[in-house]
Structure formats: structure tokens, C-alpha cells
Amino acid sequence: MSTTAGAIAIETGESPARRAMRRFVQHKLAMFGLVVVVIFVAAALLAPWIAPFDPLETSWSRIRKAPSTTHLFGTDENGRDVLSRVLFGARASLMAGVIAVGGAVLIGVPVGLVAGLGGKWLDILISRIADAMLSIPFLILAIALAAFLGPALENAMIAIAVSASPIFVRLARGMALEARSTDWVEAARALGNPPWRIGLVHVLPNIVPPLLVQATLAIAEAIIAEASLSFLGLGQQPPQPSWGSMLNSAQRFIEGAPWLAIFPGLAIFLVVLAFNLVGDGLRDALDPRSQRR
Amino acid sequence: MSLDRPAGKVPLLELEGLVKHFPFRDSLGRRRGAVHAVDGVTLAVPRGSVLAIVGESGCGKSTLGRVALRLVEPDAGSLRFDGEDLLALRPAALRAKRREMQLIFQDPFASLDPRMTVEAAITEPLILHRLHRGRERARVAELLERVGLRPELARRWPHEFSGGQRQRIAIARALASEPRLVIGDEPVSALDVSVQAQVVNLLGDLIRDLGLTFVLISHDLGVVRQVADRVAVMYLGRIVEEAPAEQLFLTPRHPYTRALLAAVPGQGGALKLLEGDIPSPVSPPSGCRFRTRCPHAQALCAEVVPELMGDAGRESAGQAAHLTACHFQDSLPPATPIREAAADARLARLQSFFSTNREPTA
């Protein structure tokens, strides 16, 4: 054989990831969701530069002013600019969503893989713990944990991460069990792959698509959870802005100054909707059974 | 272990009394019985030979193939590869041993990892066993060419190939680590007939050129006849007849083998075809397992399990032995000679058409 890899023109095929990306881009609603997410992320990152006012600066002279050209979203009960607080609040919400879900994935996926690919008793042990956690409603568990850890944004994120992890344990375990019975995993075993390599090199890449979809949808849930915790005073602490705590203080003025509730509420609504749209779009794009090209 | 035999005479693969039962449990976890997939199989595969294992679907032949590679742990029996006890190996040593024994799967659409390029898939055994270090790419190109695919296709993904091409990729992957033993579990039965012929020819060439020891698990007697040196017929987890391929096709002894041969389309079955389904492997019939469907069954068949044995005169001839597990193997009426295979002629015509008129690859 004289042919070497250097001498031939290698044709590169379309990878499954690239194909999914192409399908995702053609998904209009998903792209709309992605644009909204990108706008919110940009707003959160650029908040110090684009916010018209200091979100913490109070003023007795402009308490609960209705939206105007200087204060587009109006001012709150301490005379702070609502637009600036919504922009800075995006930081708490998105950070809580992304970091908490990242933590949940980091806890849940390895544990789930071990349950699915490890021994029978390990599986039983892990699955029962996950079931026990899933038997408590997500938000209740997060509130209980956050209350136990003490009121702070970091603690709220830890509480959300722990509460969201059993979903990933279960998903990763189920997918790993499914993968374990496939021919290509048996083929990997027949080649002489050690168990850890089967888990990392063969099973993990194949279960990324459903994990990605689940993670995106979980971010939406985590954002709601963070807002709920802050609403209850367990998340972001005053005077730092957070959509949840803004809603909390707005409820006293809901009749006289509805803009205090409308804008943070709208922000939560939009960003949660956007993440859900992105998640649905990813699901469609990654589903191998979907016929759309 | 037979240390007194010269090394070259030790069969590459030896199975002795292998048993594999799959228990099943009720909803409370109590054991409610077991599927007797493999129930006492003894076989030897000499170096450089092709042994075919044939039988109806559900007879346990795929399980036997997996047990033979210790991909499934047997419940009892012994398993030797090149004289070495495979069942005594620790997990790491067994993984290292897998370099020398490979499996080709039935369904090429299921056996390739969908998220690995052809190159990654074929390189994997090289990485695992530290072979051809530094020149893996060249080795991949060489293997692809060997199985009749253009090396330029190395960076493509499995979903971009047809069934026949995928099976060629799977074959290249199985051969990458230069195994001595390859087990093909129905390697062509999931493919189109035209492609089947090409892949059978490819396998035949590879077995000859690389001096492979090959175990072909198949229900397709046409394919078996083309490549096998020796054939073992399996029924409900047991071997009922084992003989050199020519002998088995010309003078089948076991009533089941005769029925199988008569069932090949185009053979013009002079024999009455088998009726009924294969009995449940959960509770196989007593005595001879075939008795419930056997036209020659007598009272003895229900009581005593027939041993797999040959005629006394030829037993010492080893390789040439014709073994049958039937109480009445010497008193059965002579087998109806098979009409010289119309099906084979058809297959041959088909093959010649595809080998001359078309490039083997896309």
C-alpha cells in the first residue's frame, strides 16, 4: 500500500452536530428565542455601560414616577430607575439560571452515567435517592434548601442546582441504559474498550442532544426559581436588583404604580419564553426521527 | 489443557460444555424460569478454518457467538482461546486479548457509533491496543481500500453510507487490530441480496488472504455452503449435527438438518417441511429436543438425551468426523439427495453480474 493520508483528498462529511445546527437555524421560533436570549445576555453583560442610571441610587424627588423619556420604565418607591434595575437584574437571573443548571448538569450527568453503566446495586441506590428528591416539588425543595443555607444569591444558586440535579441523573441514567443495550456499545466492548472509555467516548457524546434540550428548558425553570426565591427574600439581597425582589416590593403599589411590576414581570416572561423556544427548537433539530431536513 | 499436543494442533477456539441461561423474574423479583439459550455446547475451531453455526432464529446461535468471545459470561463450561483459559482472565487481560478476537455484527445500521467518523471508528482499536502508532491514518486508508472503499471517505459519518458500505466499514474495523479469530454474527443477512453476494465474496477473500479463523453464524445455507469448511447445526441451544460442509450438505443425518436443507428455496423439497414453531426455550422438551417436530420420533427420544457422536470408524479422524445427536442416526432412511442447487446457480449468476458490471463501491 503506497497511499498515505497526506496524498489523498479527504472528503469531509456533514457531522451530526453540523446537521442539527443547520436545522436549528431554519427553525423560526427557535431563532426568535435565541435572538431574545442573546439580547438579554448582552444587556446583562453591558449593564454598567448601557444602564442610564445607577440602579442603587435613590432620590426623594422622583419616587414612583410613571414611565417618561428620562425614565423609560419609570422609577420605584425609592426613586431608583426601573430600567437600570431591570438591566442589572438580568445579571442575577441569567447567572442563576446558567450557573445553577451548569451545576445541576455537573452533579447529575456523571452520577446518572454511573447509575446506568455501573452495577445493579449502585443503580438501585442512586435511583432511589433521585426518586426521593423528585418526589418533592422542585420549587419547594429549592426553597427549603435555600432557607437552610441562608439568604444569599450564591446559596439560592446552590439550592437550585441541587434541586434540579435529579432530573439530569434520571435522564442520563435512562439514556445510558438505553445506549448500553445497543449494538455499537457492544461493539465497543468487543473491541476491548474499558468501561470508563465506553461511558465517556461512546455513551456521553450520544446522550448530549437530549441533555442539551433538558438543560435549556431547565435554565428557564431555574430563572423562575431564582425569581421566586428572591421574591421570598431568599435570593438576591436588597438593595441589589433582582427581578424577583422587584416584583416583591412592587406588590404594595400594584394599583398606583403598575410599571413597578410590569417591567420585571415582562422580563421574566420574555426570557423564560425565549429559553423554552430555544429548547423546543433544539429538540426538533436534534431529533433523529424528525423528517425535516 | 492438552500440553501433550503440538502447539499447531491446538484448535484456536475450544468450547466445552458451554451453558448460558437467561433467568427471568416476576414483578416481585422472584426467579420464574430461564431461557436456555445455550445448553451444553462443545465445539472446536481449528486454526485457519471456517466453522459455520446454522439454525433457526431463536436457537441460541447469536448467544453462542457472544459467549465464545466472553462478551456474555457463560453459566458453566470452559472456553479456551489458543489453549488459554478465557474464563480465567481478569477484565484488563481479557480486554487486551480482544485484539485477537473480533465480532462482526448483523445490523450495520446499529453497530457503528453514530457520532464517530469512519476514521475514528477504525482508529479506535489501534488506539486501544497501541498498534501502528504514528501511522494510524495510513493504516485506516489501507484497511478501507482492503474492504473495497475509497480511503477518501474516512472523514465521513456512518449515516452517509449504505448498508453494504457500512458493513464494509464494520469489517475494516474488526480487522484493524489484526485479529486471529473473527466471529461473524449473520454478517450479511441484513443486506440486500445483490450486496450480500459482494460482502460474502469480500469475507471469503479476507479469510483466505489473511489466514483468518472464522466462525460464521448464519441461517442462510447458501452463504454457509460457499465459505464454510465445517458446519454445526444448532437446535434449541444444542448442537445436533456437526460435519465437514460437503458431507453435511450431501449426507445430512439428523432429521432436523435434513428438514433445514429441504427448506432452502429452489431445492424442491422432497421432504415434508417442518411443521409448528420451535418449542419454547424456557421449558425445552425432555430427551431429544427435536422430538416434538421429528417425523421419526419414538418413545426412546422422550426419555434419553441423545449424545453428539460419530460413527465409530471415523471418529479418530478428528477434523473429518461427522457427529450427530440422534438415537437413530444409523437406522434412518437415507437422506433424499438434494437436487443440485438451482439456488446456488442463481446466486452465482447474480454475483458474476455484480462483480463484472459494477464497481464494488460508490
Short mmCIF file of C-alpha atoms in Angstrom, two decimals, chain A residues 1 3 5 8-16 19 183-184 186-187 189-195 197 201-202 205-206 209, chain B residues 66 71 95 98 102 105 110-116 124-125 128-129 137 142 145 150-153 155-157 159-160 173:
data_model
loop_
_atom_site.label_atom_id
_atom_site.label_comp_id
_atom_site.label_asym_id
_atom_site.label_seq_id
_atom_site.Cartn_x
_atom_site.Cartn_y
_atom_site.Cartn_z
CA MET A 1 0.00 0.00 0.00
CA THR A 3 -1.31 5.57 -0.39
CA ALA A 5 -3.34 10.02 4.21
CA ILE A 8 -5.43 11.78 -0.89
CA ALA A 9 -8.10 14.42 -0.89
CA ILE A 10 -10.08 13.65 2.23
CA GLU A 11 -13.77 14.32 1.81
CA THR A 12 -15.38 15.65 4.92
CA GLY A 13 -18.93 14.61 5.58
CA GLU A 14 -21.57 16.54 7.47
CA SER A 15 -21.33 15.76 11.16
CA PRO A 16 -24.49 15.11 13.18
CA ARG A 19 -26.66 18.93 10.57
CA ASP A 183 -25.01 -2.93 19.16
CA TRP A 184 -22.49 -0.10 18.93
CA GLU A 186 -21.44 -3.97 22.49
CA ALA A 187 -19.14 -3.43 19.51
CA ARG A 189 -16.86 -3.67 24.31
CA ALA A 190 -15.87 -6.30 21.76
CA LEU A 191 -13.03 -4.04 20.60
CA GLY A 192 -11.60 -4.02 24.12
CA ASN A 193 -12.82 -0.65 25.46
CA PRO A 194 -12.61 -0.33 29.25
CA PRO A 195 -15.89 0.67 30.95
CA ARG A 197 -13.99 4.77 27.96
CA VAL A 201 -16.18 8.26 24.47
CA HIS A 202 -19.22 6.36 23.27
CA PRO A 205 -21.49 12.07 23.11
CA ASN A 206 -24.61 10.19 22.13
CA PRO A 209 -28.58 16.09 22.47
CA ARG B 66 -21.08 -13.85 22.23
CA LEU B 71 -18.93 -10.84 25.76
CA ARG B 95 -9.64 -6.54 27.07
CA ARG B 98 -9.82 -8.79 22.41
CA GLN B 102 -13.32 -9.75 16.89
CA PHE B 105 -22.50 -7.67 13.82
CA ALA B 110 -26.82 -0.37 14.59
CA SER B 111 -23.23 -1.48 15.10
CA LEU B 112 -21.46 1.77 14.23
CA ASP B 113 -21.41 4.62 16.75
CA PRO B 114 -23.45 7.37 15.04
CA ARG B 115 -21.16 10.07 16.42
CA MET B 116 -17.87 8.69 15.20
CA GLU B 124 -10.24 3.10 17.85
CA PRO B 125 -8.93 -0.48 18.02
CA LEU B 128 -6.89 0.78 22.39
CA HIS B 129 -4.21 -1.75 21.62
CA ARG B 137 -4.15 7.29 9.18
CA GLU B 142 -5.09 0.69 3.85
CA GLU B 145 -9.00 0.00 0.47
CA ARG B 150 -12.22 4.69 -1.17
CA PRO B 151 -9.84 5.96 1.54
CA GLU B 152 -11.12 9.48 0.81
CA LEU B 153 -14.31 8.55 2.66
CA ARG B 155 -13.90 11.61 7.35
CA ARG B 156 -17.49 10.80 6.67
CA TRP B 157 -20.13 9.77 9.17
CA HIS B 159 -25.28 7.93 8.31
CA GLU B 160 -23.84 8.90 4.94
CA ARG B 173 -12.86 -2.04 11.99
#
